[in-house]
Coordinates of C-alpha atoms in Angstrom, one line a residue:
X1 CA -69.6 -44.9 131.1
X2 CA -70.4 -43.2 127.7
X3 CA -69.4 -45.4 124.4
X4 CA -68.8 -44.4 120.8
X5 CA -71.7 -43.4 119.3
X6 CA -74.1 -43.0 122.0
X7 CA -76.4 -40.6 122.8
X8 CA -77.2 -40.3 118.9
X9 CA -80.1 -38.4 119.3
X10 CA -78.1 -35.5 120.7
X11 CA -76.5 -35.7 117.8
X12 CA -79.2 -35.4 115.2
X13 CA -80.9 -33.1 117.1
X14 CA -78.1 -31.1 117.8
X15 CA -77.7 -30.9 113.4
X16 CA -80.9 -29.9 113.3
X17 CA -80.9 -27.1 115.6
X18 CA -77.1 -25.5 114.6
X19 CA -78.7 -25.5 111.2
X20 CA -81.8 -23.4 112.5
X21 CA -79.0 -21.3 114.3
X22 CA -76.7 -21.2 111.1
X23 CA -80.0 -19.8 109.2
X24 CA -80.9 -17.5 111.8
X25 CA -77.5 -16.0 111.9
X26 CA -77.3 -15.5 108.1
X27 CA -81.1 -13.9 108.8
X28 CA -80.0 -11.7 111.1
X29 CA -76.9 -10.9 110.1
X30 CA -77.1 -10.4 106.6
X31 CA -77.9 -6.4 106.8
X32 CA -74.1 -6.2 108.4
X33 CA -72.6 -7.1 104.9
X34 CA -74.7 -6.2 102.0
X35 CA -77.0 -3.0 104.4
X36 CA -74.7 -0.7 103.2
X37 CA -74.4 -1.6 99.0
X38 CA -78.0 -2.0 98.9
X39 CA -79.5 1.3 101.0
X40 CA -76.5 3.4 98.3
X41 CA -78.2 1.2 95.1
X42 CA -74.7 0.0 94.8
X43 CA -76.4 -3.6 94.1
X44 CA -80.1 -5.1 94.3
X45 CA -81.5 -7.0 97.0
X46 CA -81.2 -10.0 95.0
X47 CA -78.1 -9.3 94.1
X48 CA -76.9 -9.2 97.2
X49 CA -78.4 -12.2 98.2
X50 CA -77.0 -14.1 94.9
X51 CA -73.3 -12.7 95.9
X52 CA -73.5 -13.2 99.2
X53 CA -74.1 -17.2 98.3
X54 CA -70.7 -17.0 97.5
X55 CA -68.7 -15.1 99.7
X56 CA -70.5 -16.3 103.0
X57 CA -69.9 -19.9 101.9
X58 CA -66.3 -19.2 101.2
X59 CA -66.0 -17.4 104.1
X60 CA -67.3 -20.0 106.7
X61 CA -65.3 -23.0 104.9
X62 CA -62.1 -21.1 104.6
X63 CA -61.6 -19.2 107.4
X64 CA -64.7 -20.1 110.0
X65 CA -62.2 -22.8 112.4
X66 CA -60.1 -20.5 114.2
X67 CA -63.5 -18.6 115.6
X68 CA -65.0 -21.5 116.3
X69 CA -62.5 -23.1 117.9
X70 CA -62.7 -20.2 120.6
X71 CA -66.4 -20.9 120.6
X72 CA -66.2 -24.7 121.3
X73 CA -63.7 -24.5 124.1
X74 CA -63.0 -21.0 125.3
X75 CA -66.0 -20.5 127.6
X76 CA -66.9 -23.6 129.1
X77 CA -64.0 -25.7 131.1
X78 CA -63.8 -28.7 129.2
X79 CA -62.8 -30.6 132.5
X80 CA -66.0 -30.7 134.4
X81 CA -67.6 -32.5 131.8
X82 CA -64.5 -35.2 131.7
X83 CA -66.4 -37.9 133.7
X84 CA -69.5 -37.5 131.9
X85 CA -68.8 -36.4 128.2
X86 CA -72.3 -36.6 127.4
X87 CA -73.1 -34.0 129.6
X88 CA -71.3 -31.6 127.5
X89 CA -73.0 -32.8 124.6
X90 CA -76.4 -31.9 126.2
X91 CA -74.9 -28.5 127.5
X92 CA -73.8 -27.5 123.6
X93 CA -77.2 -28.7 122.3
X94 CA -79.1 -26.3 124.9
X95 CA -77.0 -23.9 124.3
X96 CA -77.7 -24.4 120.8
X97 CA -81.6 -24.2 121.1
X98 CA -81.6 -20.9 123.3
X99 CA -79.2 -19.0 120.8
X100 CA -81.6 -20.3 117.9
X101 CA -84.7 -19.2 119.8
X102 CA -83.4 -16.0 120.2
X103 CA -81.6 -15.1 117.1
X104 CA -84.8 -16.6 115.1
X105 CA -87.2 -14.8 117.2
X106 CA -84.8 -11.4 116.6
X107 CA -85.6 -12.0 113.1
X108 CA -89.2 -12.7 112.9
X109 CA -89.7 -8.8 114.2
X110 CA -86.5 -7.2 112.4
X111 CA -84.2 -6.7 115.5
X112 CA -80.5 -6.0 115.0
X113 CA -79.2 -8.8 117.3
X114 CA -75.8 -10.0 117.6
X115 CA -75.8 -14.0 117.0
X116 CA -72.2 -14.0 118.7
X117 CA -73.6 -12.3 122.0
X118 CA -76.2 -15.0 121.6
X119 CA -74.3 -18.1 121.7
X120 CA -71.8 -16.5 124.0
X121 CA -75.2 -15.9 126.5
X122 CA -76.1 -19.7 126.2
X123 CA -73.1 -21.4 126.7
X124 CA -72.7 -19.1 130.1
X125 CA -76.2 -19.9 130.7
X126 CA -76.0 -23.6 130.9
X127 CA -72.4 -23.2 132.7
X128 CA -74.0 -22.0 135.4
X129 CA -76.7 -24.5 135.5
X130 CA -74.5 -26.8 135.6
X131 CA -71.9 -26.2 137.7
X132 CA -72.3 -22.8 138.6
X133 CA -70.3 -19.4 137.7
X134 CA -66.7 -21.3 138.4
X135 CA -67.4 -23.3 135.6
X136 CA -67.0 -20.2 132.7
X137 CA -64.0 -18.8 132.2
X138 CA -64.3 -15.1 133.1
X139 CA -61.0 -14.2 132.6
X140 CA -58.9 -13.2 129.7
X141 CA -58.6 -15.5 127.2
X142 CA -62.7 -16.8 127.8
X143 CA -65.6 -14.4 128.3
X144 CA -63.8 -11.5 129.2
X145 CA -61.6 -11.3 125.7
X146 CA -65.0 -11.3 123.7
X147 CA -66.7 -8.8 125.8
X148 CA -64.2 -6.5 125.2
X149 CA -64.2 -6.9 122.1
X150 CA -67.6 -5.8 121.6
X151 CA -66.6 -2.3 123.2
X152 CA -63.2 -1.9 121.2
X153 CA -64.7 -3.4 117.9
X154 CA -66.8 -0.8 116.8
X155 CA -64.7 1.8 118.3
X156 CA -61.9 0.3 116.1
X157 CA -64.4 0.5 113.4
X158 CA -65.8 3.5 113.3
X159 CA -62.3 4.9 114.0
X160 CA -61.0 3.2 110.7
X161 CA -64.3 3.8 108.9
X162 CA -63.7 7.9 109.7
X163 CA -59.8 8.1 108.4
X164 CA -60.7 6.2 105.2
X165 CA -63.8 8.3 104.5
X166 CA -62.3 11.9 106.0
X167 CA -59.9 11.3 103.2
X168 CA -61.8 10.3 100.6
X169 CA -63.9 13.3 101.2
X170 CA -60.9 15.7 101.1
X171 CA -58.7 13.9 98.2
X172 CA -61.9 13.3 95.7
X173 CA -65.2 14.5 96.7
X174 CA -65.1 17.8 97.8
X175 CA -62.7 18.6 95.1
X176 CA -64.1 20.9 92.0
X177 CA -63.5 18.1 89.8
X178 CA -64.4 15.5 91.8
X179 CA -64.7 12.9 88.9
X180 CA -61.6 13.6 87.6
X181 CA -59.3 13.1 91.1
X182 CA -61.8 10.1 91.2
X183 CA -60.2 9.2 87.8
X184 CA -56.7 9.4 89.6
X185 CA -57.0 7.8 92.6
X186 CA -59.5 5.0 92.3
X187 CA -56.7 2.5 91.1
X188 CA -54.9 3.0 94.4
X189 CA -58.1 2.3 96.4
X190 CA -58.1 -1.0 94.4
X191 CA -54.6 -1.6 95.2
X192 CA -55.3 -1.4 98.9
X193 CA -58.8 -3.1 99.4
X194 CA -57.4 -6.0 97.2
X195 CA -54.4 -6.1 99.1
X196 CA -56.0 -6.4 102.4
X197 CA -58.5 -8.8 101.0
X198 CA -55.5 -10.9 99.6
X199 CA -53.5 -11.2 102.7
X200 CA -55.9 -12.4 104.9
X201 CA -57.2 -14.7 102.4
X202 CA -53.7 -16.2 102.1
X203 CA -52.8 -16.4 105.6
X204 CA -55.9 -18.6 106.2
X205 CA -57.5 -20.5 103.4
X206 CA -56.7 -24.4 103.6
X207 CA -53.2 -25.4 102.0
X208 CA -51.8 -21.5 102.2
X209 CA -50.4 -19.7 104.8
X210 CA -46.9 -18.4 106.3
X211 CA -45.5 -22.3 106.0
X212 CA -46.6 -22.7 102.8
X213 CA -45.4 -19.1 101.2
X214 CA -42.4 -18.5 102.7
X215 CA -43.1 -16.7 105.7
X216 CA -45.0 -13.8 106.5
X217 CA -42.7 -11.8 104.2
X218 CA -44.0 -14.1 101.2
X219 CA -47.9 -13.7 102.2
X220 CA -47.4 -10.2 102.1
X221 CA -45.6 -9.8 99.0
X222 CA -48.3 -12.6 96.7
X223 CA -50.6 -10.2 98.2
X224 CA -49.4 -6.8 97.0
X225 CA -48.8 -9.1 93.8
X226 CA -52.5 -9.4 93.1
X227 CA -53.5 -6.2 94.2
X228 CA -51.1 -4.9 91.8
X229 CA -52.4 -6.7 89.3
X230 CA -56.1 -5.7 89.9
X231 CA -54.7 -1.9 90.0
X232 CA -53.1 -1.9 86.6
X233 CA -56.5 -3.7 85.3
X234 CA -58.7 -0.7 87.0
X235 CA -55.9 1.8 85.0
X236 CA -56.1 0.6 81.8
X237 CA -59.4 -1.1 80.9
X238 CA -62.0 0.4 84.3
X239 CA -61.1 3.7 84.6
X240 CA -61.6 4.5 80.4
X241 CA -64.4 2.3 80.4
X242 CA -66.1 4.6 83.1
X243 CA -64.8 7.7 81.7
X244 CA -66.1 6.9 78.1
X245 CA -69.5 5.5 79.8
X246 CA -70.2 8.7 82.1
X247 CA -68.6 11.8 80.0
X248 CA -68.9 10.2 76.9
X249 CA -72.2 9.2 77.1
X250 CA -71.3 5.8 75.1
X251 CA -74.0 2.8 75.1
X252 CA -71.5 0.3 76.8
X253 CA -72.0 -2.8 78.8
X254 CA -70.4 -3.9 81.7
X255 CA -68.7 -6.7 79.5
X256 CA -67.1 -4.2 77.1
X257 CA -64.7 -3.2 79.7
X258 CA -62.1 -6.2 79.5
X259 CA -62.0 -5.0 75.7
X260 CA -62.3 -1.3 75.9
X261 CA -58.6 -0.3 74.6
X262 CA -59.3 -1.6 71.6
X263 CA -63.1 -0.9 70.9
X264 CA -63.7 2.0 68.6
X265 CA -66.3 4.9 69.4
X266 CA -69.5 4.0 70.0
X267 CA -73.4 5.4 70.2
X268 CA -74.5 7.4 72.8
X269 CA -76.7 6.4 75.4
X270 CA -79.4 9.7 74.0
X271 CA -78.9 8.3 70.3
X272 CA -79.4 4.3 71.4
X273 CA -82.4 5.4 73.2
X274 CA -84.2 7.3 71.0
X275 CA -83.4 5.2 68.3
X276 CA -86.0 2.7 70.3
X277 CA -88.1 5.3 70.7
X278 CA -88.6 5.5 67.0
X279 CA -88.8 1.8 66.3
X280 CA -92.1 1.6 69.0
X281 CA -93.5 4.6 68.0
X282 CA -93.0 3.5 63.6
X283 CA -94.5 -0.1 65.2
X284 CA -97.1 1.9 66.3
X285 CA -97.8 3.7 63.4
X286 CA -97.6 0.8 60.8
X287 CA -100.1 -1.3 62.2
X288 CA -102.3 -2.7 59.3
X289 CA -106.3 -2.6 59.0
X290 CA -106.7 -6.4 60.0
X291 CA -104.5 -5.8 62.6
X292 CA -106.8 -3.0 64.0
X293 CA -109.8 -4.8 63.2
X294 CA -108.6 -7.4 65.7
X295 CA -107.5 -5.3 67.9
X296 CA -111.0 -4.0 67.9
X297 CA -112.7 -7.2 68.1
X298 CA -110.6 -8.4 71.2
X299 CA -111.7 -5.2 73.1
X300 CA -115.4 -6.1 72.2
X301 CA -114.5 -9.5 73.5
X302 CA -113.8 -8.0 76.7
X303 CA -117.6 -6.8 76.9
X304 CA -118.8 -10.2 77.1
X305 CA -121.6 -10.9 79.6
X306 CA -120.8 -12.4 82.6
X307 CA -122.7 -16.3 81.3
X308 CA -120.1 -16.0 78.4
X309 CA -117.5 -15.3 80.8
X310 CA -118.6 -18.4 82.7
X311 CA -118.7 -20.0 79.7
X312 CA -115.0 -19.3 78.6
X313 CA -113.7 -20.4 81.9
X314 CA -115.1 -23.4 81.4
X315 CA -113.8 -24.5 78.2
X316 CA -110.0 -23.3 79.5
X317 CA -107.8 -26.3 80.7
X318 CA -107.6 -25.5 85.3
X319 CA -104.7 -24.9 85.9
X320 CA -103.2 -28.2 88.3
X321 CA -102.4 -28.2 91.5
X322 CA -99.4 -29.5 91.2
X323 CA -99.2 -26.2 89.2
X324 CA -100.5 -24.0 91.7
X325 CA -98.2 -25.1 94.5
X326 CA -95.7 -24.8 92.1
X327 CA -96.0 -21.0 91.6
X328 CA -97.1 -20.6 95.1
X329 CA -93.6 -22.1 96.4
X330 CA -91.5 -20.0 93.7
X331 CA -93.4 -16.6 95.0
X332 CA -92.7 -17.3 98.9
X333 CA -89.0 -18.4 98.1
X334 CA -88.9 -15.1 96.2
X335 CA -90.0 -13.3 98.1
X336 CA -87.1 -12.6 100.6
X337 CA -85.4 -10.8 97.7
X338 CA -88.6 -9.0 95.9
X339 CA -88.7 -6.1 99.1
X340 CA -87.9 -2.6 99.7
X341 CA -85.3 -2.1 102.3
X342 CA -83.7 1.4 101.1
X343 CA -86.2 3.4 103.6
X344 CA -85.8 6.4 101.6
X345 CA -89.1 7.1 101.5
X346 CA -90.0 6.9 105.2
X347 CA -91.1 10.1 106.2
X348 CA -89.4 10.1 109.4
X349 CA -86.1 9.5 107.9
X350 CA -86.5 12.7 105.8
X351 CA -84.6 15.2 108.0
X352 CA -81.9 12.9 109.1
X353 CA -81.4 11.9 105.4
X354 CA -81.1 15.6 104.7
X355 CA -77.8 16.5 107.2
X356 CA -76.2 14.5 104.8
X357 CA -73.9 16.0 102.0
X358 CA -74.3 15.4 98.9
X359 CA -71.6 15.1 96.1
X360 CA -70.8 15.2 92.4
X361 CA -73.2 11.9 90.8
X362 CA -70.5 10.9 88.7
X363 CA -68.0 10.7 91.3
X364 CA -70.1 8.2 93.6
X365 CA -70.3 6.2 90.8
X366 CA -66.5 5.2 90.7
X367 CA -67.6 4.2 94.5
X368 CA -70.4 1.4 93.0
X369 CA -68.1 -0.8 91.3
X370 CA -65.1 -0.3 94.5
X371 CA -68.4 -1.0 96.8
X372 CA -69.0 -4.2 95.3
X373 CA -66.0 -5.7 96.4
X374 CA -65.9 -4.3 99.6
X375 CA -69.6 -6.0 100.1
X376 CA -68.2 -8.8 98.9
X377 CA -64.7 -8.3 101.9
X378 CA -67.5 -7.6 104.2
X379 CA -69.3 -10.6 103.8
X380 CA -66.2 -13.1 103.4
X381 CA -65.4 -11.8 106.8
X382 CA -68.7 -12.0 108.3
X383 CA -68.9 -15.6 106.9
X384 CA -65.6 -16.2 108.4
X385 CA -66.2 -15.2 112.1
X386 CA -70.0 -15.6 112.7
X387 CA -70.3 -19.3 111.2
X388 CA -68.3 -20.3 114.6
X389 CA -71.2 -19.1 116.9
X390 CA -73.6 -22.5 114.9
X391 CA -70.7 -24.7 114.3
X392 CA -68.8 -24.4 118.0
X393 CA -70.8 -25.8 119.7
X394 CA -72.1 -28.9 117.4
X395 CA -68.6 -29.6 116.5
X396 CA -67.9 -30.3 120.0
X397 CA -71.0 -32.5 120.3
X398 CA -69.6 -34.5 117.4
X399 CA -66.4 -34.9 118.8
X400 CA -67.6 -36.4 121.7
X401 CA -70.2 -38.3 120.2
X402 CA -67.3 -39.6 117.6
X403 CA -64.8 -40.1 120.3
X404 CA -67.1 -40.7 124.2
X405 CA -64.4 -38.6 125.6
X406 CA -63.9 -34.6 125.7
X407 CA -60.9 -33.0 124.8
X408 CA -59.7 -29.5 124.9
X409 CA -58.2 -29.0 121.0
X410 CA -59.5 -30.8 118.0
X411 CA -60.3 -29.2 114.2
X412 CA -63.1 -28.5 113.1
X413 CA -64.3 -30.7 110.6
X414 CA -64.6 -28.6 107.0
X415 CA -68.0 -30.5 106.4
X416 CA -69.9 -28.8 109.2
X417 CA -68.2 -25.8 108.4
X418 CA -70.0 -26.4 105.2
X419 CA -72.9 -27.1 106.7
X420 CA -72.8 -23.8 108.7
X421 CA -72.5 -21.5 105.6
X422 CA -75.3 -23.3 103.9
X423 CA -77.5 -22.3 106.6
X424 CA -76.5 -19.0 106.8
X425 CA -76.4 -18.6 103.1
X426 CA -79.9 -19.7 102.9
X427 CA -81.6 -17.9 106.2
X428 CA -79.7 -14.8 104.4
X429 CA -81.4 -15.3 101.1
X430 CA -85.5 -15.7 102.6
X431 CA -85.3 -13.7 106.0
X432 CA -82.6 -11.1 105.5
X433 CA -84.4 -7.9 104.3
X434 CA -86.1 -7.9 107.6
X435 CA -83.1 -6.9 109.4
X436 CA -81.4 -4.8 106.5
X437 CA -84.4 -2.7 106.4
X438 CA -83.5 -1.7 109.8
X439 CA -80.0 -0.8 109.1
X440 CA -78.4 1.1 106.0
X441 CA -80.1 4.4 104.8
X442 CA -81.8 3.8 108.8
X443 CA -78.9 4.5 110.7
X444 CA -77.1 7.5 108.4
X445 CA -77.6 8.5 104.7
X446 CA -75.4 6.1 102.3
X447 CA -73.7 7.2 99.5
X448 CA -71.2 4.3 97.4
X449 CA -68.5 6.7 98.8
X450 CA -69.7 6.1 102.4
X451 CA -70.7 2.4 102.2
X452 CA -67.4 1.5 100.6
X453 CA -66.0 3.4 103.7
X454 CA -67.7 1.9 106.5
X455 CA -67.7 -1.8 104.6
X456 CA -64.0 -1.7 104.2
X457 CA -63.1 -1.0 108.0
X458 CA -65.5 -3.6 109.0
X459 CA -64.1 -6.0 107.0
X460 CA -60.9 -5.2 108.1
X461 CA -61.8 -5.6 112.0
X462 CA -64.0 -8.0 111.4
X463 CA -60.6 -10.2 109.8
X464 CA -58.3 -9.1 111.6
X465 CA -60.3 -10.2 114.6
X466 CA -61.0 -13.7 112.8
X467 CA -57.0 -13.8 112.3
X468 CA -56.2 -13.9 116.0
X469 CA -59.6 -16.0 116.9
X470 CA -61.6 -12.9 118.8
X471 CA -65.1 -13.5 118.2
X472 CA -66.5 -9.9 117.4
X473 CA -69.5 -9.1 116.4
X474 CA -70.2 -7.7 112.6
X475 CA -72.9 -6.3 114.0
X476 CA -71.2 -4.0 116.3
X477 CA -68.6 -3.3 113.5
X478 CA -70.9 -2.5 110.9
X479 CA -72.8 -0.7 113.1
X480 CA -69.8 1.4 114.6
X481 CA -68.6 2.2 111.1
X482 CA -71.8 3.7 109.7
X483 CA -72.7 5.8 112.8
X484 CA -69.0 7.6 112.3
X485 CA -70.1 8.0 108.5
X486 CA -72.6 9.8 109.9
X487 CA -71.1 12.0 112.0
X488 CA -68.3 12.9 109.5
X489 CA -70.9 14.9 107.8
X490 CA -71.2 19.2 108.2
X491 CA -73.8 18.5 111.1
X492 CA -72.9 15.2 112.2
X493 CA -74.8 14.7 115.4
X494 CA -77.9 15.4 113.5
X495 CA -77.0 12.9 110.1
X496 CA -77.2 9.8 112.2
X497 CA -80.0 8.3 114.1
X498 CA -79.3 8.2 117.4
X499 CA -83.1 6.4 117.8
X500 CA -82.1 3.4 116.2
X501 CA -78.7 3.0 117.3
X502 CA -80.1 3.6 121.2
X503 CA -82.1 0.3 120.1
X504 CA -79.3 -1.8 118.9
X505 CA -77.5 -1.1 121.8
X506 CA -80.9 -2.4 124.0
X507 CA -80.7 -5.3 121.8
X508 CA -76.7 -6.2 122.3
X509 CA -77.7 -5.8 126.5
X510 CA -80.4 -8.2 126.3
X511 CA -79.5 -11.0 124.2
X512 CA -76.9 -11.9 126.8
X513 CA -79.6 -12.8 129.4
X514 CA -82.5 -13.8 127.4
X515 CA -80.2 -16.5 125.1
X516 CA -78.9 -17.6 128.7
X517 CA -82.2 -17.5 130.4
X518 CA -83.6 -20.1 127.7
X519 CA -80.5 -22.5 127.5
X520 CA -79.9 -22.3 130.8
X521 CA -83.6 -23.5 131.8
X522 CA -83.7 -25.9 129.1
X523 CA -80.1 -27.4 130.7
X524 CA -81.7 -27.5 134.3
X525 CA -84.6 -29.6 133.2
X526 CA -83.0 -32.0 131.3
X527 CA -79.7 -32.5 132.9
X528 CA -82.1 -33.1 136.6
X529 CA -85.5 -35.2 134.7
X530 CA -86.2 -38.6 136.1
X531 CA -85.1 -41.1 134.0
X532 CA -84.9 -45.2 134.0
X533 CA -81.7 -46.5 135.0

């Protein structure tokens, strides 16, 4: 009979292996959120990265239990393991290690993969090896709600994703003056991204909700509050910050907005710049003879013979090791957000790329700032349903291990849902351009327009799916979105690439089996190994 606190090394092994699973996920799955704002040049790499910190954190540790609540209990049946809870422990840390092994390798070679197909694949996988397929539930309400989900999600996506940006097109981009109906309208596109944000935000975050606000009537209404708010601010201070930045030409920064009524007329960008031209080329030109002489004598220096060289070395302090490791650690920790992942210049991209209209410069720039906080939506929400697939399963091996019994409804303890969105922040942050690059500007062309498009009706399935605890997958959302981007252009079928998106699909099928295959192996052989009695 199991007691409190046995089995420990499940335990600790499990930690170790959801946080492998939490960084593969945020490896992986990074390109859903920020693909899109980085292949427009909406944000950098590393800016993305730095943001995403935030709103994937938030995301997990706000909203992350209902999903992984469905995780945890709503594919296995709890009851077969009631006579030996341990059992379930080992089944949740196998399941664990095949997702992690797949999901990691995924990453290493820049597959698309969906982490929720992954640890939905393993937990049927050591079901079955357990107690075979009556274990699972196949019905509605276990596996057979999420795998239709991954059918209707990007459908619902890419059907949301097409409405927002077939009017956009029509309202603002096409237009003559594109900038100025950009001008008009932007405000209310604040108004409704905030809005949507705000709701779900409030429904779920910790010490909110209905209960707490009055009802649903009072969620909505603190909601449409805020968005208000941000709407008047994008009236009155954004939209003549941008118009006296783009049309004006004025040398303004991004922190003279908040103060823009009240700043007077400023330089242009033409006379700012050429001002600095002068200054270097005056520097330049006032250079004095010793100063020449030297600069003389040091390119004579550089002549020296290869002894005095040698010699020179010599008398400089070596640099330390403890120095050397030092930069060498900063340059591989870097190096996750120091890559290329627009594929703009990938020749085989070049015709697809070119299907894809192209509007007025100035209005896509209204998009950049909008896109932002959709990225930021996008992420929240992918922080919010895919931290369940590493936290599920290792919150039920701590409940067990905490309690020696299993039980079929207990919360999910806000430090591991820390612990998950640290993961995924970090995997994210050092592994995420892999799968970006293969995404974005790889499956359509993006424009701010279109990525604010296709990132706002993710976000919005992606929540709205969190809300009611479906596990989709962002993949599949983000995925679903862009590809109807695509084919909202003149020549659609021939704007997206059906190539890539032919692979994803290959990926989706197989993760089921092979995360399965793994945990369910690794379940047989432990759960039947001799052992001392």
């Amino acid at each position: 009979m199991m007691e409190i606190h046995d089995y420990t090394w499940i335990f600790a092994v499990g930690m170790v292996v959801a946080f492998m699973d939490a960084y593969g996920i945020g490896a992986n799955d990074v390109a859903n959120s920020f693909a899109t704002s980085v292949s427009s040049n909406s944000l950098t790499l590393a800016q993305a990265c730095i943001v995403a910190c935030f709103t994937e954190f938030l995301g997990a540790v706000l909203l992350g239990a209902n999903t992984a609540g469905t995780i945890k209990g709503g594919i296995l049946s709890p009851a077969n393991y009631v006579e030996q809870p341990e059992m379930l422990m080992l089944a949740m840390l196998c399941a664990l290690c095949g997702s992690a092994a797949w999901v990691l390798t995924a990453c290493k070679f820049g597959w698309p993969v969906s982490s929720t197909h992954s640890i939905v694949g393993a937990i049927i996988g050591v079901g079955i090896a357990g107690f075979g397929p009556s274990s699972i539930f196949w019905g509605w309400g276990g596996v057979a709600t999420i795998i239709s989900s991954w059918f209707i999600s990007p459908i619902v996506a890419g059907l949301v994703a097409a409405a927002i940006y077939t009017i956009t097109k029509h309202a603002i981009l096409r237009r003559v003056e594109s900038f100025k109906w950009g001008i008009r309208l932007v405000p209310v596109y604040f108004f409704v991204t905030i809005a949507i944000e705000a709701f779900y935000i409030m429904l779920e975050a910790p010490g909110l909700g209905e209960d707490v606000l009055g009802g649903m009537g009072g969620v909505i209404g603190i909601a449409l509050g805020i968005a208000a708010v941000f709407a008047a601010f994008c009236q009155f201070f954004f939209c003549p910050w941008v118009v006296r930045r783009v049309k004006g030409r004025e040398y303004l920064k991004w922190y003279h907005m908040f103060v823009i009524p009240w700043l007077s007329k400023r330089r242009t960008i033409e006379e700012v710049d050429a001002e600095k031209n002068a200054q270097n080329h005056g520097s330049i030109h006032s250079t004095s003879p010793n100063e020449l002489l030297n600069a003389g004598d040091e390119k004579m220096n550089k002549l020296d013979t290869d002894g005095e060289v040698i010699i020179d070395e010599a008398v400089a302090p070596k640099e330390s090791m403890f120095a050397r490791l030092k930069t060498k650690a900063v340059s591989k920790l870097m190096n996750g957000i120091n890559q290329d992942v627009r594929n703009l210049e990938n020749e085989k991209l070049t015709d697809m790329h070119a299907n894809a209209e192209i509007f007025e410069d100035d209005a896509e720039y209204l998009f950049s700032f909008l896109q932002v906080i959709t990225a930021c939506m996008a992420s929240f929400a992918h922080g919010s349903n895919d931290v369940s697939n590493a936290v599920g399963p290792i919150s039920s091996i701590y409940e067990i291990w905490n309690s020696a019994s299993v039980s079929d409804s207990v919360g999910i303890p806000v430090w591991i849902l820390v612990y998950g969105g640290i993961g995924i922040d970090i995997g994210l942050a050092t592994m995420g351009y892999r799968v970006m690059r293969a995404m974005g500007n790889n499956i359509t062309f993006f424009t701010p327009s279109r990525g604010f498009c296709a990132e706002l009706a993710a976000a919005l399935t992606v929540l709205t799916c969190s809300k009611i605890g479906l596990p989709v997958s962002t993949t599949l959302c983000i995925t679903g979105a862009s590809a109807a981007i695509g084919l909202c252009n003149k020549n659609g079928y021939k704007a997206v690439n059906w190539k890539m998106l032919g692979f994803c699909g290959l990926s989706w099928i197989i993760t089921l089996p092979c995360a399965g295959t793994v945990a369910g192996l690794l379940f047989a052989i432990c759960s039947n190994a001799p052992h001392f009695t």
